[in-house]
Amino acid sequence: MSDPTSQTTATAGTPGRIDTSKPHSARFWNYFVGGKDNYEVDREIGDHIKEIFPGLVDVAVTSRHFLGRAVRYLAGEQDIRQFLDVGTGLPTADNTHQVAQRVAPDARIVYVDNDPVVLAHANALLTSTPEGRTAYLDADLYDPEAVLEAAAGTLDLSRPVALMILNTLGHVGDYEQARDLVRRLMAGLPSGSHLVISDSTATSEGMIAASEAYNASGAVPYHVRAIEEIGGFFDGLELVEPGIVQVTKWRAHPDDSANFAAVDAYCGVGRKP
């Protein structure tokens, strides 16, 4: 019997599109955070980049920790009960719905990705508390209106939603296009909604070299950006303190010095007035 608290719009047979001859960003990131859903080609480029810039592993791990802190803040302090996670990536520990529903069992989460690798693992994202609901949409960031229309099948878009776009916008090569996609998604959400973004940044020679090596591998390119460009995604929104900061420094526990390590990834949370 299907679980009434979960659903997917995935199309049967889509995993056949998976290409294991080239590195893949979701599998590559999965390798860096200690996951098992990756192939030799992903581990090879991962190990190569570790030699160039070991700090990218820290970026992957600490970005995941930021996700948890941001979701706990939104569900616990802002009473957000709806999350739209675009560019989901492969499931690991403490996915958005797990964190949110520990705080608020009635939270609803919609995951969005059009990647066959992620689609093949979508069922792992579709667990939910009885009070809440999760859904997976096989949809495209480049069509924000279609994403919102499909998400409305699970979320009430007249009530605040947290839009999560983590380590995804770097795949959009043109910065103004990336900003436009974010604007169009936020335009469909009501006052009181929040935007959560994190991305790798061109803040060290090591990160820039790692990005160049990854892009030369045949994988879909990922573009690291300036800190100011990360901030530009929040134009028109009210930035939540502490503003645009390294992922390790966003509301980290003051007693955990490891949380304050310098990494080449910045983040922010903004509220729609």
XYZ file of C-alpha atoms in Angstrom:
273
model
C 0.000 0.000 0.000
C 1.361 3.430 -0.856
C 2.079 5.912 1.908
C -0.534 8.708 1.833
C 2.001 11.079 3.363
C 4.393 10.801 0.424
C 4.258 11.018 -3.333
C 6.470 11.287 -6.379
C 5.987 12.516 -9.910
C 8.983 10.504 -11.064
C 8.586 8.760 -14.388
C 9.251 5.037 -14.509
C 12.328 4.185 -16.509
C 14.039 7.530 -16.045
C 17.048 5.991 -14.243
C 18.036 4.557 -17.627
C 19.346 8.020 -18.487
C 22.113 7.686 -15.900
C 25.571 8.127 -17.441
C 28.356 6.454 -15.456
C 31.099 7.376 -17.943
C 31.465 10.941 -16.612
C 31.606 12.413 -13.113
C 28.310 13.642 -11.770
C 27.838 16.481 -9.286
C 25.335 14.711 -7.013
C 27.426 11.530 -6.853
C 30.648 13.543 -6.475
C 29.159 15.489 -3.538
C 27.797 12.251 -2.099
C 31.340 10.835 -2.094
C 32.661 13.888 -0.276
C 30.088 13.623 2.519
C 30.805 9.926 3.017
C 27.908 8.461 1.057
C 27.853 5.208 -0.929
C 25.875 6.330 -3.986
C 28.780 7.066 -6.322
C 30.873 5.381 -8.984
C 34.582 4.978 -9.655
C 34.586 7.921 -12.061
C 33.201 10.159 -9.297
C 35.714 8.912 -6.747
C 38.592 9.415 -9.195
C 37.830 13.093 -9.786
C 37.053 13.437 -6.087
C 40.451 12.081 -5.106
C 42.139 14.248 -7.730
C 40.460 17.361 -6.342
C 41.347 16.374 -2.788
C 44.984 16.508 -3.884
C 44.485 19.944 -5.424
C 42.297 21.365 -2.682
C 41.491 19.198 0.369
C 39.287 21.997 1.682
C 36.475 21.074 -0.698
C 35.620 18.126 1.550
C 35.127 20.605 4.401
C 32.872 22.677 2.147
C 30.679 19.645 1.453
C 30.403 18.597 5.093
C 29.906 22.056 6.602
C 27.362 23.023 3.953
C 25.333 20.040 5.108
C 25.579 21.247 8.701
C 24.354 24.675 7.589
C 21.275 23.061 6.049
C 20.415 21.545 9.415
C 20.851 24.796 11.328
C 18.832 26.777 8.789
C 15.937 24.311 8.784
C 15.893 24.124 12.579
C 15.837 27.926 12.757
C 12.982 28.223 10.269
C 10.861 25.437 11.725
C 11.649 26.192 15.355
C 11.933 29.980 15.551
C 9.939 31.156 12.533
C 7.200 28.489 12.610
C 7.733 27.640 8.945
C 5.889 24.437 8.145
C 6.511 24.194 4.386
C 9.818 23.644 2.597
C 10.564 23.631 -1.130
C 14.004 22.082 -1.669
C 15.194 22.727 -5.238
C 18.251 20.858 -6.472
C 17.848 18.131 -3.907
C 20.903 16.008 -4.583
C 21.329 12.488 -3.279
C 19.834 11.562 0.091
C 22.253 11.390 3.016
C 21.738 11.770 6.746
C 19.570 14.618 8.024
C 17.779 15.554 4.835
C 15.478 18.583 4.919
C 12.334 16.637 5.821
C 14.068 14.728 8.608
C 15.376 17.888 10.242
C 12.122 19.810 9.791
C 9.850 17.043 11.033
C 11.934 16.464 14.147
C 11.101 20.047 15.067
C 7.601 20.165 13.565
C 6.081 16.752 12.793
C 3.385 18.393 10.643
C 5.919 19.986 8.263
C 5.468 19.451 4.533
C 8.481 19.155 2.243
C 8.678 19.068 -1.540
C 11.952 18.018 -3.135
C 12.646 19.126 -6.712
C 15.245 17.745 -9.100
C 15.299 16.613 -12.713
C 18.397 14.504 -12.351
C 18.008 10.778 -13.144
C 20.605 9.903 -10.497
C 18.571 11.651 -7.822
C 15.330 10.278 -9.221
C 16.648 6.744 -8.834
C 16.984 7.375 -5.088
C 13.834 9.471 -4.673
C 12.025 6.924 -2.524
C 14.607 7.472 0.213
C 13.359 11.064 0.404
C 9.713 10.111 0.657
C 9.480 9.058 4.261
C 7.361 11.268 6.460
C 5.739 11.566 9.833
C 2.020 10.699 9.810
C 1.209 14.356 10.504
C 3.373 15.754 7.717
C 3.982 15.034 4.073
C 6.858 14.731 1.622
C 6.844 14.727 -2.173
C 9.424 14.490 -4.939
C 8.979 16.377 -8.211
C 10.861 15.505 -11.372
C 11.013 19.151 -12.444
C 13.501 21.717 -13.723
C 14.955 24.778 -11.984
C 14.915 26.496 -15.383
C 11.106 26.450 -15.374
C 10.212 28.090 -12.038
C 6.528 28.522 -12.824
C 6.146 24.798 -13.535
C 7.982 23.997 -10.287
C 5.597 26.188 -8.305
C 2.531 24.785 -10.047
C 3.577 21.220 -9.271
C 4.604 22.046 -5.699
C 1.137 23.463 -5.073
C -0.128 19.887 -5.122
C 1.531 19.382 -1.729
C 2.173 22.871 -0.359
C -0.279 25.675 0.340
C 1.371 28.547 -1.533
C -0.843 31.080 0.228
C 1.130 30.335 3.407
C 4.872 30.949 4.008
C 7.326 28.553 2.391
C 11.075 28.149 2.873
C 12.754 27.915 -0.538
C 16.003 25.950 -0.204
C 18.563 26.151 -3.030
C 21.771 24.673 -1.698
C 24.910 24.106 -3.769
C 22.863 24.253 -6.947
C 22.958 27.744 -8.458
C 26.609 27.297 -9.422
C 25.363 25.081 -12.231
C 23.660 28.105 -13.813
C 26.538 29.658 -15.729
C 25.011 33.083 -16.326
C 24.709 35.035 -13.080
C 21.817 37.231 -14.183
C 19.920 34.158 -15.311
C 20.525 32.552 -11.926
C 19.210 35.679 -10.180
C 16.154 35.697 -12.435
C 15.348 32.070 -11.626
C 15.496 32.843 -7.903
C 13.322 35.945 -8.337
C 10.683 34.007 -10.260
C 10.525 31.278 -7.628
C 10.235 33.785 -4.788
C 7.608 35.753 -6.733
C 5.265 32.799 -6.420
C 5.614 32.614 -2.641
C 3.772 34.826 -0.138
C 5.020 37.351 2.398
C 6.777 35.631 5.298
C 8.437 33.080 3.030
C 12.198 32.603 3.312
C 15.017 31.992 0.854
C 17.947 29.790 1.908
C 21.025 29.663 -0.355
C 24.529 28.288 -0.020
C 27.170 27.907 -2.720
C 30.890 27.479 -3.156
C 32.741 30.740 -3.685
C 35.808 31.936 -5.582
C 37.475 32.988 -2.337
C 40.761 31.101 -2.612
C 43.141 29.950 -5.306
C 42.541 26.377 -4.153
C 38.791 26.553 -4.667
C 39.190 28.157 -8.079
C 41.652 25.430 -9.098
C 39.308 22.731 -7.800
C 36.432 24.216 -9.790
C 38.529 24.304 -12.956
C 39.593 20.683 -12.491
C 36.021 19.573 -11.917
C 34.739 21.449 -14.963
C 37.485 19.916 -17.113
C 36.397 16.399 -16.098
C 33.419 16.302 -18.455
C 30.884 16.825 -15.684
C 28.217 19.513 -15.927
C 30.179 22.670 -15.022
C 29.881 24.322 -11.633
C 30.763 28.013 -11.411
C 32.111 29.411 -8.144
C 31.058 33.019 -7.519
C 32.092 36.097 -5.576
C 30.618 36.680 -2.119
C 28.838 39.787 -3.437
C 27.103 37.655 -6.055
C 25.778 35.309 -3.383
C 24.390 38.393 -1.639
C 22.739 39.531 -4.864
C 20.343 36.590 -4.774
C 18.722 38.191 -1.721
C 17.889 41.562 -3.294
C 14.475 42.703 -2.077
C 14.522 40.362 0.917
C 15.242 41.030 4.595
C 18.473 39.246 5.469
C 18.379 37.233 8.662
C 21.332 37.826 10.982
C 24.257 37.271 10.589
C 23.717 38.030 6.891
C 25.920 36.646 4.106
C 28.641 34.632 5.836
C 30.668 31.470 5.492
C 28.484 28.400 5.995
C 30.411 27.573 9.148
C 29.492 30.904 10.726
C 25.748 31.012 10.178
C 24.257 30.681 13.691
C 26.847 28.119 14.702
C 27.009 27.005 18.319
C 29.511 29.294 20.059
C 31.062 26.431 22.025
C 31.992 24.436 18.929
C 35.156 26.031 17.556
C 35.170 23.586 14.611
C 32.006 25.260 13.364
C 33.915 28.483 12.756
C 36.538 27.092 10.399
C 37.164 29.149 7.260
C 35.675 27.516 4.160
C 35.101 28.641 0.575
C 31.327 28.515 0.748
C 28.940 31.295 1.709
C 25.292 31.312 2.618
C 22.372 33.433 3.666
C 18.756 33.317 4.749
C 16.355 36.048 3.717
C 12.704 36.793 4.532
C 10.212 38.065 1.978
C 8.517 41.205 3.383
